[in-house]
mmCIF file of C-alpha atoms and ligand atoms in Angstrom:
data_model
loop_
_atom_site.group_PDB
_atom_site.id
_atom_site.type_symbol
_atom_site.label_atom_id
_atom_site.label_comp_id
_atom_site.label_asym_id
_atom_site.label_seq_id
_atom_site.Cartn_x
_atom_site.Cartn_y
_atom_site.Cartn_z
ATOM 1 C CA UNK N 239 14.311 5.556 -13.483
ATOM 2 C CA UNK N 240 11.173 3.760 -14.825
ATOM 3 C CA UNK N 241 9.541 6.534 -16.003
ATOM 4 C CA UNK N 242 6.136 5.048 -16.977
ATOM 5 C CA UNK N 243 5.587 3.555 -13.126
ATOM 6 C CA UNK N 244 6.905 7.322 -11.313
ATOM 7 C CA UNK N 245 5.326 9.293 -13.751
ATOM 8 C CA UNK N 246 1.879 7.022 -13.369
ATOM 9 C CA UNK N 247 1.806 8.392 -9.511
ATOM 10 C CA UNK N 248 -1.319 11.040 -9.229
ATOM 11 C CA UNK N 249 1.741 13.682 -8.083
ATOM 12 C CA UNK N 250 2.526 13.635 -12.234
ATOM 13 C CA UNK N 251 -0.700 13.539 -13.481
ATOM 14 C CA UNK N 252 -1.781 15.487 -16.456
ATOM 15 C CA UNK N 253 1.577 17.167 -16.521
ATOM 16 C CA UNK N 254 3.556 18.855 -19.603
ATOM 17 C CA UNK N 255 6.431 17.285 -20.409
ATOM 18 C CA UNK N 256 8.851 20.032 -19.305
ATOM 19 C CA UNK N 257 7.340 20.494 -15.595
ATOM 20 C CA UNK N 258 7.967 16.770 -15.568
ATOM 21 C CA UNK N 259 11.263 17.223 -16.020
ATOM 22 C CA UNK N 260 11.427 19.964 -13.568
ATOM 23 C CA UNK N 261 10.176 17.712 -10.652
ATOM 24 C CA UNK N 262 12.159 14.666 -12.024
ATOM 25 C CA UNK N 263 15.585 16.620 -11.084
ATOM 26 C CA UNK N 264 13.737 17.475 -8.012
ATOM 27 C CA UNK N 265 13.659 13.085 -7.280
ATOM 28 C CA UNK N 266 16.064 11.361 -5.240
ATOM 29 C CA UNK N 267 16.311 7.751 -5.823
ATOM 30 C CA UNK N 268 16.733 5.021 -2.675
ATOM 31 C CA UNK N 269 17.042 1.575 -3.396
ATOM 32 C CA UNK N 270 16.299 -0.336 0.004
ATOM 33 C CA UNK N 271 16.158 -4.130 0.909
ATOM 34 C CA UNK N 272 13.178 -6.177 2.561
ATOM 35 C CA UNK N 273 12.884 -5.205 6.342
ATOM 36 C CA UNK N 274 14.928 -2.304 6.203
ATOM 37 C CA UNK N 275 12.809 0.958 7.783
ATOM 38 C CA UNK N 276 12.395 4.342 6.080
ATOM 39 C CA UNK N 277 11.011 6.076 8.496
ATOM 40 C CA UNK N 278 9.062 5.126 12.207
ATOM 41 C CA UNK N 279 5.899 6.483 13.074
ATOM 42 C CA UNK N 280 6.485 9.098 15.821
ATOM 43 C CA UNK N 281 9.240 11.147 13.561
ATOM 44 C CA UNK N 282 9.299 14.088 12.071
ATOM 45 C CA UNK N 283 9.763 13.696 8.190
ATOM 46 C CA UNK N 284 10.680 16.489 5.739
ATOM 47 C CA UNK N 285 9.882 14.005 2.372
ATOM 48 C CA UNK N 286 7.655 12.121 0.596
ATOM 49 C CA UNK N 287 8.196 8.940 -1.430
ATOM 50 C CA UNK N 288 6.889 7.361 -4.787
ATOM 51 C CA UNK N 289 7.803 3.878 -5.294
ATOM 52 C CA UNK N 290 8.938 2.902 -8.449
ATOM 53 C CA UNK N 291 9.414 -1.000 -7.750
ATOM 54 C CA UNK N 292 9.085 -2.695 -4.537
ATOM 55 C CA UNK N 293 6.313 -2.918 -2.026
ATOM 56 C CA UNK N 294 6.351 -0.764 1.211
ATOM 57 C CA UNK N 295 3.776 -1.495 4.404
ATOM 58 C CA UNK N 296 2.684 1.517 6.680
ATOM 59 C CA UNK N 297 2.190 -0.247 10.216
ATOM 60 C CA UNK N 298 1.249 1.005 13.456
ATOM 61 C CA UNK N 299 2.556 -0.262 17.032
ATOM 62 C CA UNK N 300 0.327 -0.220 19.793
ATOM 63 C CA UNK N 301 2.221 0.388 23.712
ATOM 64 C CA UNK N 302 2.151 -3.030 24.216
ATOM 65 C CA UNK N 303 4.015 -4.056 21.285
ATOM 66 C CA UNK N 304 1.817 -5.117 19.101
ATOM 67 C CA UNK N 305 1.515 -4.554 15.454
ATOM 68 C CA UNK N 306 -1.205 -3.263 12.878
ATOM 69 C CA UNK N 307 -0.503 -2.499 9.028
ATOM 70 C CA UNK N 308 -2.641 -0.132 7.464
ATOM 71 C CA UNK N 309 -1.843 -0.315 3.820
ATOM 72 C CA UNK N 310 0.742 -2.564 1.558
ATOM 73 C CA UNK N 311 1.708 -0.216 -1.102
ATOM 74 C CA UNK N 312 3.247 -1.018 -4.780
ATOM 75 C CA UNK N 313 4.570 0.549 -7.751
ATOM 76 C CA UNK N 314 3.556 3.874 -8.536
ATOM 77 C CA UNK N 315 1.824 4.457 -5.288
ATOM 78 C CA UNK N 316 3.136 6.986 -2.600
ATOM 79 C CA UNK N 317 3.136 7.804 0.744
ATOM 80 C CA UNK N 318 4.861 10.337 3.535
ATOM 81 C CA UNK N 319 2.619 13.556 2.657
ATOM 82 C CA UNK N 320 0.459 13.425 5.446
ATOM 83 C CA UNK N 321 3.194 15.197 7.512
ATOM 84 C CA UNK N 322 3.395 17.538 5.068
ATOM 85 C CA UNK N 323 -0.357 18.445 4.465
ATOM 86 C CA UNK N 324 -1.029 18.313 8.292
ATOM 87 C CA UNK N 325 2.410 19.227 9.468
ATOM 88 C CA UNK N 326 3.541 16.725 12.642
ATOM 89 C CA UNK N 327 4.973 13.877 13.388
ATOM 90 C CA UNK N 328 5.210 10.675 11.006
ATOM 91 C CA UNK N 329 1.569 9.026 11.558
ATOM 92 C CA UNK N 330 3.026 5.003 10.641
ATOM 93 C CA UNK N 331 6.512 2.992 10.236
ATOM 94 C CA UNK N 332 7.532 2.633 6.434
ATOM 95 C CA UNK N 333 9.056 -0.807 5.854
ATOM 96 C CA UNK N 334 10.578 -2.826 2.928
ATOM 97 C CA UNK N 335 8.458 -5.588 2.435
ATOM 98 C CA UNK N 336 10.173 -6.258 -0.871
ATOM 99 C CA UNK N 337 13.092 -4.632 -2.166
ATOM 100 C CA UNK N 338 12.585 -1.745 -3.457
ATOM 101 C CA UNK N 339 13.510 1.636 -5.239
ATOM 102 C CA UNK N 340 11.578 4.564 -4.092
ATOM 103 C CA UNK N 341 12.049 7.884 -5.551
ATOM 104 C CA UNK N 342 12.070 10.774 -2.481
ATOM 105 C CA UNK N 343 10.729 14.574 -2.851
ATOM 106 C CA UNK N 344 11.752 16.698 -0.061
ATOM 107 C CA UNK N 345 8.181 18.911 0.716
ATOM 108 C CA UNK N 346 9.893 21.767 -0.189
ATOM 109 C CA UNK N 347 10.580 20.751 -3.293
ATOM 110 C CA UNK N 348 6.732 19.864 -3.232
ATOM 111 C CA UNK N 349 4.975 22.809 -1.903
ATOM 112 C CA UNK N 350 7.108 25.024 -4.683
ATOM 113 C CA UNK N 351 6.019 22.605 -7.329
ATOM 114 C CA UNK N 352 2.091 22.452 -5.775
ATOM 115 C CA UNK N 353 1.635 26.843 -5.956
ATOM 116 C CA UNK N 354 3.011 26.281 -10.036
ATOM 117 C CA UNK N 355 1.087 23.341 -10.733
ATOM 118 C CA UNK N 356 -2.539 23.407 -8.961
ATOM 119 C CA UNK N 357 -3.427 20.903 -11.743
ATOM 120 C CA UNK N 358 -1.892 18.387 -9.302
ATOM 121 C CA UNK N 359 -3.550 19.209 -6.232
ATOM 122 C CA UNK N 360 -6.549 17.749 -7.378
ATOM 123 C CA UNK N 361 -4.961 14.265 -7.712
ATOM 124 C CA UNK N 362 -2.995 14.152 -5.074
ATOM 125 C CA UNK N 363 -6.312 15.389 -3.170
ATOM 126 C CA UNK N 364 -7.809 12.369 -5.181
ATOM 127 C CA UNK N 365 -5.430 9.848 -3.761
ATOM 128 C CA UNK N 366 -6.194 10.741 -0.168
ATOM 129 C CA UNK N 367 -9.625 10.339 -0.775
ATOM 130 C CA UNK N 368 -9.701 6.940 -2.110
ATOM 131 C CA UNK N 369 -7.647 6.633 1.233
ATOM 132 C CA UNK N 370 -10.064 7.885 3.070
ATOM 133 C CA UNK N 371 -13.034 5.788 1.925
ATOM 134 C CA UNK N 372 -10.732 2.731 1.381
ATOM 135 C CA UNK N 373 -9.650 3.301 5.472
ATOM 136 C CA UNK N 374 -13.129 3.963 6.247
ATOM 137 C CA UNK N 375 -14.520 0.328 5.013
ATOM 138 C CA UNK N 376 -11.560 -1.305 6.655
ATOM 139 C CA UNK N 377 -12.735 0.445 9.884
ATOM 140 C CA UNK N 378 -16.502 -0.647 9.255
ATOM 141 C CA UNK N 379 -15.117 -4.197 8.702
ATOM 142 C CA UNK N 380 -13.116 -4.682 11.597
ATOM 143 C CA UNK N 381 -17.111 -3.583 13.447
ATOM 144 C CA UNK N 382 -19.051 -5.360 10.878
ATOM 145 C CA UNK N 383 -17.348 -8.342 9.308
ATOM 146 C CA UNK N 384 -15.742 -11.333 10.516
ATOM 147 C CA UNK N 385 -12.125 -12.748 10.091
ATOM 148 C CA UNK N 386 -12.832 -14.668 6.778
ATOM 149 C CA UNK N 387 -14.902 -11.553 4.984
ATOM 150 C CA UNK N 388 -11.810 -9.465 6.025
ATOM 151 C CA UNK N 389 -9.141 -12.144 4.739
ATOM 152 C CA UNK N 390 -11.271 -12.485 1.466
ATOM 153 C CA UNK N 391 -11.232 -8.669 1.290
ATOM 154 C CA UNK N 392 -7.395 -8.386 2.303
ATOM 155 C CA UNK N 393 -6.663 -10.968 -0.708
ATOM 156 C CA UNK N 394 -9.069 -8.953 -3.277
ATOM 157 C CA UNK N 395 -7.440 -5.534 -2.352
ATOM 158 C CA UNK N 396 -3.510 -7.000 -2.703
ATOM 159 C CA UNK N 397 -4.873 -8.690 -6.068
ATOM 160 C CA UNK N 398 -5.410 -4.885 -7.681
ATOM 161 C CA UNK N 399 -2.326 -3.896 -7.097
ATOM 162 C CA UNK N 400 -0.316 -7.387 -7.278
ATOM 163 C CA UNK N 401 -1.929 -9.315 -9.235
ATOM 164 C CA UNK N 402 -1.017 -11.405 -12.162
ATOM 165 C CA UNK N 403 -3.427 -13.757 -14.382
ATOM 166 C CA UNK N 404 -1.972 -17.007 -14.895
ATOM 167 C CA UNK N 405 -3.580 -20.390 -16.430
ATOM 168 C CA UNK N 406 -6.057 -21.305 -13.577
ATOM 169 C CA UNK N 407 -6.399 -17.577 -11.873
ATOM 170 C CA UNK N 408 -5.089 -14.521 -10.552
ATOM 171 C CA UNK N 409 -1.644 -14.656 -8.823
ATOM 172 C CA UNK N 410 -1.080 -12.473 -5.861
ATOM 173 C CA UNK N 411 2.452 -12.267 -4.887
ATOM 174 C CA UNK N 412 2.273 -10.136 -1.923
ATOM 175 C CA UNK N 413 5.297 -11.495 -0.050
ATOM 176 C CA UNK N 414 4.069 -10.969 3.344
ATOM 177 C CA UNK N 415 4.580 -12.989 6.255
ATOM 178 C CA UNK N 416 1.376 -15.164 7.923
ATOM 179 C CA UNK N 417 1.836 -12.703 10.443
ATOM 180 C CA UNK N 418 1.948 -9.625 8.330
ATOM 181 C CA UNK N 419 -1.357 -10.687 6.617
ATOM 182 C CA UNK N 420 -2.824 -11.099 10.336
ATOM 183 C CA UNK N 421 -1.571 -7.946 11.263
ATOM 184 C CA UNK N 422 -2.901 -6.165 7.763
ATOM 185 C CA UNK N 423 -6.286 -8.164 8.458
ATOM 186 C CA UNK N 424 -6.308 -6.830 11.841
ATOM 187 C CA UNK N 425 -6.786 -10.425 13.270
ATOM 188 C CA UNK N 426 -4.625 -13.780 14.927
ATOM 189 C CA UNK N 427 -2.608 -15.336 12.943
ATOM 190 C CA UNK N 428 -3.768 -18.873 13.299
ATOM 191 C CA UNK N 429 -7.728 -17.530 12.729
ATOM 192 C CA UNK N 430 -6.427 -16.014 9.564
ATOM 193 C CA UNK N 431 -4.647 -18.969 8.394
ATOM 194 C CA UNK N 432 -7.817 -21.267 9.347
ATOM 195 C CA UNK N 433 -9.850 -18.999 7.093
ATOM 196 C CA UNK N 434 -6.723 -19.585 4.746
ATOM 197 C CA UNK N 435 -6.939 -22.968 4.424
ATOM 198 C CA UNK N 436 -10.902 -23.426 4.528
ATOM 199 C CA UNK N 437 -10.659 -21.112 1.678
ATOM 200 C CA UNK N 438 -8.032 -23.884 -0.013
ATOM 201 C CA UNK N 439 -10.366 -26.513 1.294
ATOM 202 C CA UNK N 440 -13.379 -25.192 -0.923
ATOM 203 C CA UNK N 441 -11.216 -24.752 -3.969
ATOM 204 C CA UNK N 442 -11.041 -20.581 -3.673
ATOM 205 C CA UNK N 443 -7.977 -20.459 -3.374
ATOM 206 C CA UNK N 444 -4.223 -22.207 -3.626
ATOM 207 C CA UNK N 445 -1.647 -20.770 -1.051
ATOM 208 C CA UNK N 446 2.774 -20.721 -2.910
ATOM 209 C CA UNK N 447 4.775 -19.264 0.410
ATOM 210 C CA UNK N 448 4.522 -16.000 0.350
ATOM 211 C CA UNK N 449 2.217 -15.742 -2.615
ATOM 212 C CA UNK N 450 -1.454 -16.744 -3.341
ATOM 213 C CA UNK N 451 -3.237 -17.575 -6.085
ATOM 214 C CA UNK N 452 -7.222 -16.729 -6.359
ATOM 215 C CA UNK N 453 -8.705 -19.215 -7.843
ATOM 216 C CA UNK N 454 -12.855 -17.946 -7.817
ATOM 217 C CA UNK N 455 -13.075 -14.609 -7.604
ATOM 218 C CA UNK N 456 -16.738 -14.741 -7.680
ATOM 219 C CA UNK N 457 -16.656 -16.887 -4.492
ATOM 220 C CA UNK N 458 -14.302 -14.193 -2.934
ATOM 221 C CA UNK N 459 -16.240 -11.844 -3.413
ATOM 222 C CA UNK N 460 -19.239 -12.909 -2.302
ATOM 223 C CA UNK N 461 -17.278 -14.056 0.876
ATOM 224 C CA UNK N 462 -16.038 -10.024 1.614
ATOM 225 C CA UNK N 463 -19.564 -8.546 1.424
HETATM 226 P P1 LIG I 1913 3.081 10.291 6.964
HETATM 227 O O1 LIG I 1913 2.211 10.460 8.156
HETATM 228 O O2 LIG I 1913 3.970 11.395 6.566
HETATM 229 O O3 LIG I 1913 3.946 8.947 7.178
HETATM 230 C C1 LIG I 1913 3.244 7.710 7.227
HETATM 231 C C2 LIG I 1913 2.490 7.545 5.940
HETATM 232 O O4 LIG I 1913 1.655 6.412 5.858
HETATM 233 C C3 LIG I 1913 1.470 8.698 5.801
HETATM 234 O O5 LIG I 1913 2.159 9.916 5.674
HETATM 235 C C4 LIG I 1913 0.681 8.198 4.620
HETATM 236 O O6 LIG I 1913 1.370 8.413 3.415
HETATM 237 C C5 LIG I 1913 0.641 6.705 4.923
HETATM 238 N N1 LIG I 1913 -0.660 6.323 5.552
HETATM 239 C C6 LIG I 1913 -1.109 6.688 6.767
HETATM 240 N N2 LIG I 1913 -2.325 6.176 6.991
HETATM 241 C C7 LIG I 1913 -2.661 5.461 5.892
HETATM 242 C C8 LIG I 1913 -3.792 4.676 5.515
HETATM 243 N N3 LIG I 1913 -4.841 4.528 6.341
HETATM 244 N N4 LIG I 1913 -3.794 4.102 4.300
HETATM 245 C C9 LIG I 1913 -2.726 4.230 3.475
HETATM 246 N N5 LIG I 1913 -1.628 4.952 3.790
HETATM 247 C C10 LIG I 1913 -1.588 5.554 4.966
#
């Protein structure tokens, strides 16, 4: 296991080194390849994940088919404990977006682990907030911004988790689809690849497949507000 990315996740934080132990025999690894599911909204789930490599989107379907992704997660980042803190069914679809190993923790294990270590319930309380507000300005965009402000946004939020510098900027390798970016974006996909390639046009940014690389942050930024 790569301790240092698992044991980053707020469920470890400010932990002793034995209790760590403890919860790591508790861990189940899962190694799972791009497109495979790990759960489907609707379910009921009895586990949570961390993942310690990969990257894992949480999508919703509406009746009519249609798809909308509310986060694209990465190393040391979790997900599956809102069925456990609000007990029901699964509230999104967990998908491989690229391959991964996730380390599961059945909520037993959890809630035994929680009422000996209250420590951690403030970070994992933490985490949900930052979901919270993060969820909340994605909701006041969709109202409030248009399709390039949310792109720019989109590409600034997947370069905190994914980002690498190189020479001539900041590299995001997110290795979604165009129409997984639409979908995350909550917009077409050819309107998000127009704002795409105006933003290529103007020297923002350079698009590699399933990767893209900002080139003026600044400008990006600016754009998003
Ligand atoms: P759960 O409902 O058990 O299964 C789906 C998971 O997706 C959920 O737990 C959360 O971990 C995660 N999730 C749901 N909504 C959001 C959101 N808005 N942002 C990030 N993650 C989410």
């Amino acid at each position: 296991m790569d301790d240092d990315v698992v044991l980053s996740a707020p469920l470890f934080a400010d932990m002793d080194p034995d209790q760590t132990q403890v919860l790591q025999a508790s861990l189940t690894p899962l190694d799972a390849a791009r497109g495979e599911v790990l759960f489907h909204e609707g379910e009921r789930g009895d586990r949570l994940y961390v993942i310690e490599r990969g990257k894992i989107k949480l999508g919703r379907r509406s009746n009519d088919g249609r798809e909308n992704l509310l986060a694209v997660l990465g190393p040391g980042e979790m997900f599956g404990e809102l069925s456990l803190f609000d007990p029901g069914p699964r509230t999104a679809t967990a998908t491989v977006v690229a391959d991964a190993r996730v380390q599961e923790l059945g909520h037993q294990d959890l809630i035994a682990w929680l009422a000996t270590n209250p420590a951690v319930a403030k970070h994992l309380l933490q985490a949900l907030a930052r979901r919270l507000r993060r969820t909340n300005e994605a909701l006041a965009d969709l109202v409030f911004s248009d399709v390039p402000g949310r792109v720019a946004k989109a590409l600034l939020d997947l370069s905190t988790r994914f980002g690498e510098p190189v020479e001539d900027g900041l590299r995001v390798a997110h290795d979604l689809t165009q129409e997984e970016l639409a979908q995350l974006v909550g917009a077409s996909r050819e309107t998000v690849n127009k704002a795409l390639a105006d933003f290529a046009a103007r020297g923002w940014v350079r698009r590699e497949g399933r990767a893209v690389v900002l080139l003026d942050v600044d400008r990006l930024e600016r754009r998003a507000r």
